[in-house]
Each structure stands twice: as structure tokens, then as C-alpha cells.
Amino acid sequence: EAGVVQSPRYKIIEKKQPVAFWCNPISGHNTLYWYLQNLGQGPELLIRYENEEAVDDSQLPKDRFSAERLKGVDSTLKIQPAELGDSAVYLCASNAGGTGELFFGEGSRLTVL
Amino acid sequence: AQTVTQSQPEMSVQEAETVTLSCTYDTSESDYYLFWYKQPPSRQMILVIRQEAYKQQNATENRFSVNFQKAAKSFSLKISDSQLGDAAMYFCAYSRNQGGKLIFGQGTELSVKP
């Protein structure tokens, strides 16, 4: 069974440029999460989807961040424009319910210059 | 608001020895879930062990076990017979319900000396 797939793994951009990250969760997992992980810290939730509905986006900086999960499967997280402080790892995870275990992708590491 | 605290930024253990990582949390809920996740360098985070708050028995998974003290809101991870592959960042996490968001601690970086 394929795990959570994220792309790109690494991205370097100039500040004020846009960037997008893509995530494909494990097949059949209805819940999808985007987490932000700063260097040396624990992940923090940005947004959680139940199918195509964003059920928790209270921590998403909506002035520059947006996300979508149009068909309730894969998801895209966008930043426009990027700022220096956005340099971090963006983690995607999915969950099928049941045990509550989250399955994580390898993350997308963003560097903003 | 729920919080998770890991007071040990770094820990070190000799191969084959035992190490305990500490975690405390704060919640007003009576039912919840606690997790330990492992994040190797540049690799994906994986679940090590989970504990349901309503279960009094401490969870165990092979060399990994927890000491869950509900009244003290403490949830420590014990790794027995440490192996070189155990070297990683370990995160303690809390969830109010299945499928809900995980709240993570700051992490403990574990190194294993040969």
C-alpha cells in the first residue's frame, strides 16, 4: 500500500514568489492534515479536511495561505506571496479514523531567500 | 487549551541500554489519546506507540513502553535495549478524539552511542 505522497521534497524560492505543495493521502483516508514544522520544533496544524470540507483552518494564515481538496482526495497548499519566515517543512498526513493514528508524508522543505 | 510539554530537548543513551523520555500535558478532558511519534533525520514521522486515556494498562510495543500517569498528566516513553536505529526526534502528541488534530510537544532528540 502506498503511503502519503508529497511533492516537491525541496523548494527554494525568492521572497514574494508563490509556491505550491501537493499531497496525495493514503487511499481511503478521508481525513487530511497539513502541518507546519519549524526547525527543531513540533508540527503545528495548519488545516484539517474531512473529505473535501475544511473542518479546522483556524491556524491557517489566510492572508497568504490557501488550501484546497476539491474531490476529497489529493490536496494542494499554496503560499502567495512567500515571506522569509515561511521557511519550514510542510507536512501532510492522513487518517482513516479508527485508531487515531496519523500517517505522514516525508514533507516538503521550503527555503525562502 | 491543551498543551504538550517535553522538557528534555536532547537525550543520549548507550546502545543496549534503557532510556526514558518525558512528556507532560494539560487538558480538562477525561477521554483522549496520547501518542509517541518518531521522526528520523529527513524521513517521515511514524507512530511508535499510542495510549487511550480510558485504559489503565500501560501500552507496550516490543521494546517500547509507556508510563501513563493520568492524574499527574504524565506520559513517558521507555525504550529498552536501545539500538542505533532508534536515534531520531521523538514527539509526544495529544488528541482529544480519533481523527482530530494532534497537538505535539517540542520534541526530544535521542542519540544512541555505539
Coordinates of C-alpha atoms in Angstrom, one line a residue:
Chain A
E1 CA 0.0 0.0 0.0
A2 CA 1.4 3.4 -1.0
G3 CA 2.0 5.9 1.8
V4 CA 1.3 9.6 1.9
V5 CA 3.0 11.2 -1.1
Q6 CA 4.2 14.8 -1.1
S7 CA 5.9 16.9 -3.7
P8 CA 8.1 18.6 -4.1
R9 CA 10.5 17.4 -1.4
Y10 CA 12.5 20.6 -1.6
K11 CA 11.8 24.1 -2.9
I12 CA 13.9 27.2 -2.9
I13 CA 12.3 30.5 -3.9
E14 CA 12.8 34.2 -3.6
K15 CA 10.6 36.1 -1.1
K16 CA 7.3 37.4 -2.6
Q17 CA 7.2 34.5 -5.0
P18 CA 4.3 32.0 -4.9
V19 CA 4.8 28.3 -4.1
A20 CA 2.5 25.3 -4.0
F21 CA 2.8 21.9 -2.3
W22 CA 0.9 18.8 -3.3
C23 CA -0.2 15.9 -1.2
N24 CA -1.8 12.6 -2.1
P25 CA -3.1 10.7 1.0
I26 CA -3.4 7.0 1.6
S27 CA -6.2 5.6 -0.5
G28 CA -9.5 5.6 1.5
H29 CA -8.3 8.1 4.1
N30 CA -11.0 10.7 4.4
T31 CA -9.1 13.0 6.8
L32 CA -6.2 15.0 5.6
Y33 CA -4.0 17.4 7.5
W34 CA -1.4 20.0 6.7
Y35 CA 1.1 20.7 9.4
L36 CA 3.9 23.3 9.6
Q37 CA 7.1 22.2 11.2
N38 CA 9.7 24.8 12.0
L39 CA 13.3 23.7 12.6
G40 CA 13.7 21.9 15.9
Q41 CA 10.1 22.2 16.8
G42 CA 7.0 20.0 16.8
P43 CA 4.5 20.2 14.0
E44 CA 1.6 22.7 14.2
L45 CA -1.7 22.2 12.4
L46 CA -2.5 24.5 9.6
I47 CA -5.7 22.9 8.3
R48 CA -7.7 19.7 8.5
Y49 CA -10.0 18.3 5.9
E50 CA -12.8 15.8 6.3
N51 CA -13.3 14.7 2.7
E52 CA -13.4 18.0 0.8
E53 CA -14.6 20.1 3.7
A54 CA -12.1 22.2 5.7
V55 CA -13.2 21.5 9.3
D56 CA -10.4 23.2 11.1
D57 CA -8.5 26.1 9.5
S58 CA -8.2 28.4 12.5
Q59 CA -4.3 28.3 12.4
L60 CA -4.1 28.9 8.6
P61 CA -2.8 32.5 7.8
K62 CA -5.5 33.2 5.3
D63 CA -3.9 36.4 4.0
R64 CA -1.2 34.5 2.2
F65 CA -2.0 30.8 2.6
S66 CA -4.7 28.8 0.9
A67 CA -5.5 25.2 0.5
E68 CA -7.9 23.0 -1.4
R69 CA -9.0 19.4 -1.6
L70 CA -11.5 19.6 -4.4
K71 CA -12.5 16.0 -4.9
G72 CA -11.8 14.8 -1.3
V73 CA -8.6 13.0 -2.3
D74 CA -5.4 14.9 -3.0
S75 CA -4.8 18.4 -1.7
T76 CA -2.7 21.5 -2.6
L77 CA -1.4 24.1 -0.1
K78 CA -0.4 27.4 -1.6
I79 CA 1.6 30.4 -0.3
Q80 CA 1.4 33.7 -2.1
P81 CA 3.5 35.7 -1.6
A82 CA 6.1 33.8 0.4
E83 CA 7.9 35.5 3.2
L84 CA 11.3 34.7 4.8
G85 CA 9.5 33.4 7.9
D86 CA 7.7 30.8 5.8
S87 CA 10.9 28.7 5.6
A88 CA 9.9 25.4 7.2
V89 CA 8.8 21.9 6.5
Y90 CA 5.2 21.4 5.4
L91 CA 3.9 18.0 6.4
C92 CA 0.9 16.3 5.0
A93 CA -0.8 13.5 6.9
S94 CA -3.9 11.4 6.6
N95 CA -6.1 9.3 8.8
A96 CA -8.9 6.8 8.3
G97 CA -10.3 7.1 11.7
G98 CA -10.4 4.1 14.0
T99 CA -7.1 4.1 15.9
G100 CA -6.5 7.8 15.5
E101 CA -3.1 7.2 14.0
L102 CA -1.9 9.8 11.5
F103 CA 0.2 8.7 8.6
F104 CA 2.7 11.3 7.5
G105 CA 4.4 12.1 4.2
E106 CA 8.1 12.9 4.0
G107 CA 7.3 16.6 4.0
S108 CA 8.1 19.5 1.7
R109 CA 11.0 21.6 2.8
L110 CA 10.7 25.3 1.8
T111 CA 13.5 27.8 1.8
V112 CA 12.7 31.4 1.2
L113 CA 15.6 33.6 0.2
Chain B
A1 CA -6.3 24.9 25.6
Q2 CA -4.5 21.6 25.5
T3 CA -0.7 21.8 25.7
V4 CA 2.1 19.2 25.5
T5 CA 5.5 19.7 27.1
Q6 CA 8.7 17.8 26.5
S7 CA 11.3 19.1 28.9
Q8 CA 14.3 17.2 27.5
P9 CA 15.5 18.8 24.2
E10 CA 18.2 16.2 23.9
M11 CA 18.9 12.7 25.4
S12 CA 21.7 10.2 24.9
V13 CA 21.8 6.5 25.6
Q14 CA 24.4 3.8 25.1
E15 CA 23.5 1.0 22.7
A16 CA 21.6 -1.8 24.5
E17 CA 20.8 0.4 27.5
T18 CA 17.4 1.8 28.5
V19 CA 16.3 5.4 28.2
T20 CA 13.1 7.2 29.3
L21 CA 11.7 10.3 27.5
S22 CA 9.4 12.5 29.5
C23 CA 6.2 14.2 28.5
T24 CA 3.5 16.1 30.4
Y25 CA 0.3 17.5 29.0
D26 CA -2.5 19.7 30.1
T27 CA -6.2 19.0 29.4
S28 CA -9.6 19.3 31.0
E29 CA -10.9 16.3 29.1
S30 CA -11.3 12.9 30.6
D31 CA -11.1 10.9 27.4
Y32 CA -8.3 11.5 25.0
Y33 CA -5.4 9.8 23.2
L34 CA -1.7 10.1 23.6
F35 CA 1.0 9.2 21.1
W36 CA 4.7 9.0 20.7
Y37 CA 6.0 9.6 17.2
K38 CA 9.5 9.1 15.9
Q39 CA 11.0 11.3 13.2
P40 CA 14.3 10.1 11.8
P41 CA 16.5 12.7 10.1
S42 CA 15.0 13.8 6.8
R43 CA 12.5 10.9 7.0
Q44 CA 8.8 10.7 7.6
M45 CA 7.3 10.7 11.1
I46 CA 6.0 7.3 12.2
L47 CA 3.9 6.2 15.1
V48 CA 5.8 4.4 17.9
I49 CA 3.0 3.8 20.4
R50 CA -0.4 5.0 21.4
Q51 CA -2.4 5.1 24.7
E52 CA -6.1 5.6 25.2
A53 CA -6.8 7.6 28.4
Y54 CA -9.6 5.4 29.5
K55 CA -7.3 2.4 29.6
Q56 CA -5.4 2.0 32.9
Q57 CA -3.0 -0.5 31.4
N58 CA 0.2 1.0 30.0
A59 CA 0.7 0.3 26.3
T60 CA 3.7 -1.7 25.1
E61 CA 5.1 -2.3 21.6
N62 CA 8.1 -4.7 21.7
R63 CA 11.0 -2.6 23.1
F64 CA 8.8 0.5 23.6
S65 CA 6.5 1.0 26.6
V66 CA 4.9 3.9 28.3
N67 CA 4.3 5.0 31.8
F68 CA 0.9 6.7 31.7
Q69 CA 0.0 8.6 34.9
K70 CA -3.4 10.2 34.2
A71 CA -3.7 12.1 37.5
A72 CA -0.3 13.6 37.1
K73 CA -0.9 14.2 33.3
S74 CA 2.4 12.4 32.6
F75 CA 3.2 10.2 29.6
S76 CA 6.8 8.9 29.4
L77 CA 8.3 6.6 26.8
K78 CA 10.8 3.9 27.8
I79 CA 13.0 2.4 25.2
S80 CA 14.7 -0.8 26.2
D81 CA 17.7 -2.4 24.6
S82 CA 18.4 0.8 22.6
Q83 CA 19.5 0.3 19.0
L84 CA 21.4 2.6 16.7
G85 CA 18.2 2.8 14.6
D86 CA 16.4 4.4 17.5
A87 CA 18.3 7.6 17.0
A88 CA 15.7 10.2 16.0
M89 CA 13.5 13.1 17.2
Y90 CA 10.7 11.8 19.4
F91 CA 7.5 13.7 19.7
C92 CA 4.8 13.3 22.3
A93 CA 1.3 14.2 21.0
Y94 CA -2.2 14.6 22.3
S95 CA -5.5 14.2 20.6
R96 CA -8.9 14.8 22.0
N97 CA -10.6 12.3 19.8
Q98 CA -9.9 9.9 16.9
G99 CA -9.3 11.8 13.7
G100 CA -9.0 15.1 15.5
K101 CA -5.9 17.2 15.3
L102 CA -2.7 16.2 17.1
I103 CA -1.1 18.6 19.4
F104 CA 2.7 18.0 19.5
G105 CA 5.3 18.7 22.1
Q106 CA 8.6 20.4 21.2
G107 CA 10.4 17.1 20.7
T108 CA 13.4 15.2 22.2
E109 CA 16.4 14.4 20.1
L110 CA 17.7 11.0 21.0
S111 CA 21.2 9.9 20.1
V112 CA 22.4 6.3 20.6
K113 CA 26.1 5.7 21.2
P114 CA 27.7 2.5 19.9

